[in-house]
Amino acid sequence: MPGGREKPTLPSLTSVFRGANWSERETFDMFGIDFEGHPGVRPRILTVENFEGWPLRKDFQLTSRNAKPWPGAKEPEEQKPAGGAADATASAGDAPAEPQDKAQAAKAKAERAKAKAAAMRAKKAAERAEAQTAAADGAPSGGAIADSVDQFGGGDTDDEAAAAAATAGGDPTASTPEGAAEVAGSDIAKDAAAGAAQGDMDERAAQDAANEDEPVVSPDAEAEAAQGAPPLPSTSPGTEAEGRRGGAEIQSGARDAADTPGMTSDTQGLGAARTADEVPAPGPESDRPLEPQSGESSTPDGGAPLPAEDDVPVVPAQGSAAAPLASDAAPEEAEDERHGLERETLGVEGDGGSGQDSAQAAEGDSGSDQNVTQERVAQGPSPHPSPSEQTDTADRADPNRDLASDATVEDEDEGDRR
Amino acid sequence: MTDTLSERDTGVLPGGPGEGVIVNVRDGGDIVTQDMNLNIGPQHPATHGVLRVVIDLDGEKISRATPVIGYMHRGFEKLAEARDYRQIIALVNRHDWLSAFNNELGVCMSVETMMEMEVPDRAQWIRVIMCEWNRILNHLMFVGSFGLELGAITPLFFAFREREDVQHLMESATGGRLHFAYNRVGGVKEDLPAGFLQASTKMIKVIRQGTTQYRDLLFGNEIFMARTKGVGVLPPDVAMEFGVTGPTLQATGVAEDSRVSQPYAKYGELDVPVPVGTNGDSYDRFVMLLERIDASTYIIDQALEGITAGACNVKLPKIVKAPEGEIYTRTEAPLGQLGYYLVSDGKKNPWRLKMRTPSFYNVSMMSYLLQDALLSDMIAILGSVFFVVGDVDR
């Protein structure tokens, strides 16, 4: 073409067909081709006058595609390995790679939530064991616990945790954790209580973890303990089993999520993230559901069902297994909390109509939590969930499952459409 | 100076602009006027969207009119390059939102022709029926709104009454009221629901009653006649020079219709009446709409007789890829000739998809039509050159 790529020019047809006027103006606007003899290709007919570039040229990239590649550009089989890789990095606890697309972002999110839930579970186990220790012989279990608890508290959230602990101290209803701390008679226990009360989000995760922990996992752990896992010099078999359970759970959970998105583990992980989303900022009343958990271990009933081997501190195993994950996950969440926007977007994208459901679920939670706590205080930690607890879990699980399946279905959907 | 409009007109019609109108008197007359620049739009009820017209007024006469478009430019041609052929069907639904089915059909036909795909008979019959229902839907919109723009509010209600019924009918088959996405490469999404053909037969009667009613309402209305007869006369040669198509071209007396001149789907086996006007004025353009609605009901009648049983789509490969090459497919959309120029490099998305939309060329002619017209006639002219702004800007 005369003029080359920089200044292409063609002779105009307008002298033959008047109707060629707009066609040529459009061609100029879209391709930058000037027309000799045209009454005036400017002003640009479809775009604005100060528009830069020639939109229909192949080297012109759509603005939104600069930020994110068009997901439809990939074949279904192309997308799978990429997603798997992203999952692998996420499950390894590294900083997740730049999300390739929405579905992967959602997956990574689920991963993080899952890891966090696992960390919370581990922490709870540590707490319980520690309280056991404190109750049994009252001996402080050493600086290692403090370290691990600090790590659970996680960087930025420490302040919040401290604040939460302060409110807990001021709140008359929250005297139990303080009491527990006093029983333990050490700063470490206080730290543990603070760590546990560090915010609604964690608490929810802990709640979830507790719900799934007690009926299913504890017997396993006991069984494992009974079988006699090889004891380490410093720890008894039981605690070792407990500690390793935390670590193993995390790994297996992560693996599950990576291999089979949309499985229960993924669902729960997402669920934890999502319930956390919907809960309002931590207030004084938010500490209440935690009472029994820290209190249960201080009461004689609460301590009884746990295996006696649990007396010895769990710390070394846990510190090694759970802490890296927790320290990675916690700032991540703190970040999210500051910019709640991202998570909101996720919610909206993942599940368009979940607003009502989740609101209901949240209501149900706040209502039934009370019951659960009361029951637990009365019965101690029973291996079987109470009916209200079951319905609670079911309520929460349903919308979550929708969300998770949406996230995965979206993935498949795109493949399908392609 | 005498009236300049009457020179251009074929004759002075009673109540028309030539009768007893002193357009302007300058330089030596009693009245001295001053040029005025007036901006109509981009938001104006008579422009069906965001069309902006900048006019220079000499008294009451428009000395120059410049349509300014691009307010609704959404870059469909660029977007199409990033989507595969199945996604494009949903995309082209939206450039002319009043002719969604006809738009889809053009793209599907392009891909089918390139892939040398045989479309089952039943699918082709369904396409004909749906095309005509969509055409009726489109024309009813303009019948109603044109009356409204000229001050007659009842035709709008009547037209929308029928429109609603037709929309329900199409929704029963396609699931959509505006954006049907019912076409697929190789056929249609699924077969017609039970009772659709009977419902179509009934609906044809309703539509025929409706058009009779609109005629009674409007053609017995002296104001309507006075404001449309002899207003905005478009000569056929100018229309063809500007690439004007559809009812606007037919009103000038040119019997051009892609369904007849280059039949697609099952139109070759049908008797497709092509109404033509005589004067090419606003009135004729409006009459074309009503006659095209009648023609559509006549075509649907034939199609309901001719429709055969059988499959209504073909099995597609998982990824639809058009072979390397190019093709220009033209169809008769409700507003005129709709062409898709598809260039494929053998991938699943087009290398280039040029949309030749009827509204773009119809509006490009507007500056001719508005020149030397009276300001008060502008609405009658704008409203009778049927266009959808989304179709202009794409």
Coordinates of N, CA and C in Angstrom, one line a residue, chain B residues 2 10 56-57 69 78 85 91 94 98 108 127 149 156 204 207 231 237 283 297 306 311 322 334 347 388 393:
Chain B
T2 N -38.1 32.7 -3.9 CA -39.3 31.8 -3.7 C -38.9 30.6 -3.0
T10 N -41.6 16.7 -6.3 CA -42.2 16.3 -7.5 C -43.5 17.1 -7.8
D56 N -27.2 23.6 10.8 CA -27.1 25.1 10.6 C -28.4 25.5 10.1
L57 N -29.0 26.5 10.8 CA -30.3 26.9 10.4 C -30.2 28.3 9.8
I69 N -21.9 10.6 14.8 CA -22.1 9.3 15.3 C -20.9 8.9 16.2
K78 N -13.8 -5.5 16.6 CA -12.6 -5.9 17.3 C -12.9 -7.0 18.3
Y85 N -16.7 -18.6 17.0 CA -17.9 -18.4 16.2 C -19.2 -18.5 17.1
L91 N -22.8 -12.0 20.3 CA -22.3 -10.7 20.2 C -23.1 -9.9 19.1
R94 N -26.4 -8.0 19.4 CA -26.5 -6.7 20.1 C -26.2 -5.5 19.3
L98 N -32.9 -4.6 17.7 CA -34.3 -4.9 17.3 C -34.3 -6.0 16.2
C108 N -24.1 -17.0 11.1 CA -24.1 -18.4 11.0 C -24.0 -18.9 9.6
R127 N -35.7 -20.9 10.5 CA -35.0 -19.6 10.4 C -35.9 -18.6 9.6
E149 N -43.7 10.2 17.5 CA -42.9 11.4 17.2 C -43.7 12.5 16.5
L156 N -48.6 3.9 19.2 CA -47.5 3.3 20.0 C -48.0 2.2 20.9
I204 N -50.6 -14.5 13.4 CA -50.7 -13.8 12.1 C -52.0 -13.0 11.9
I207 N -51.8 -9.9 14.0 CA -51.0 -8.9 13.4 C -51.7 -8.2 12.2
V231 N -42.6 15.1 2.5 CA -41.5 15.5 3.3 C -40.3 14.5 3.2
D237 N -31.8 7.4 -7.2 CA -30.4 7.3 -7.6 C -29.5 7.8 -6.4
Y283 N -43.8 9.6 4.1 CA -45.1 8.8 4.1 C -44.8 7.5 3.5
T297 N -46.1 -11.6 7.2 CA -47.2 -12.5 7.6 C -47.5 -13.5 6.4
G306 N -45.0 -25.0 4.5 CA -43.9 -25.7 3.9 C -43.0 -26.5 4.9
A311 N -34.4 -33.1 11.6 CA -33.4 -32.5 12.5 C -33.4 -31.0 12.3
A322 N -13.6 -22.1 11.0 CA -13.9 -21.9 9.6 C -12.6 -22.1 8.8
P334 N -34.2 -6.4 8.9 CA -35.4 -5.6 8.9 C -35.1 -4.1 8.4
K347 N -8.5 -20.4 12.0 CA -8.6 -20.6 13.5 C -10.1 -20.6 13.9
V388 N -31.2 2.1 13.9 CA -30.9 1.8 15.3 C -29.5 2.3 15.6
D393 N -23.3 2.6 15.0 CA -22.0 2.7 15.6 C -21.3 1.4 15.8

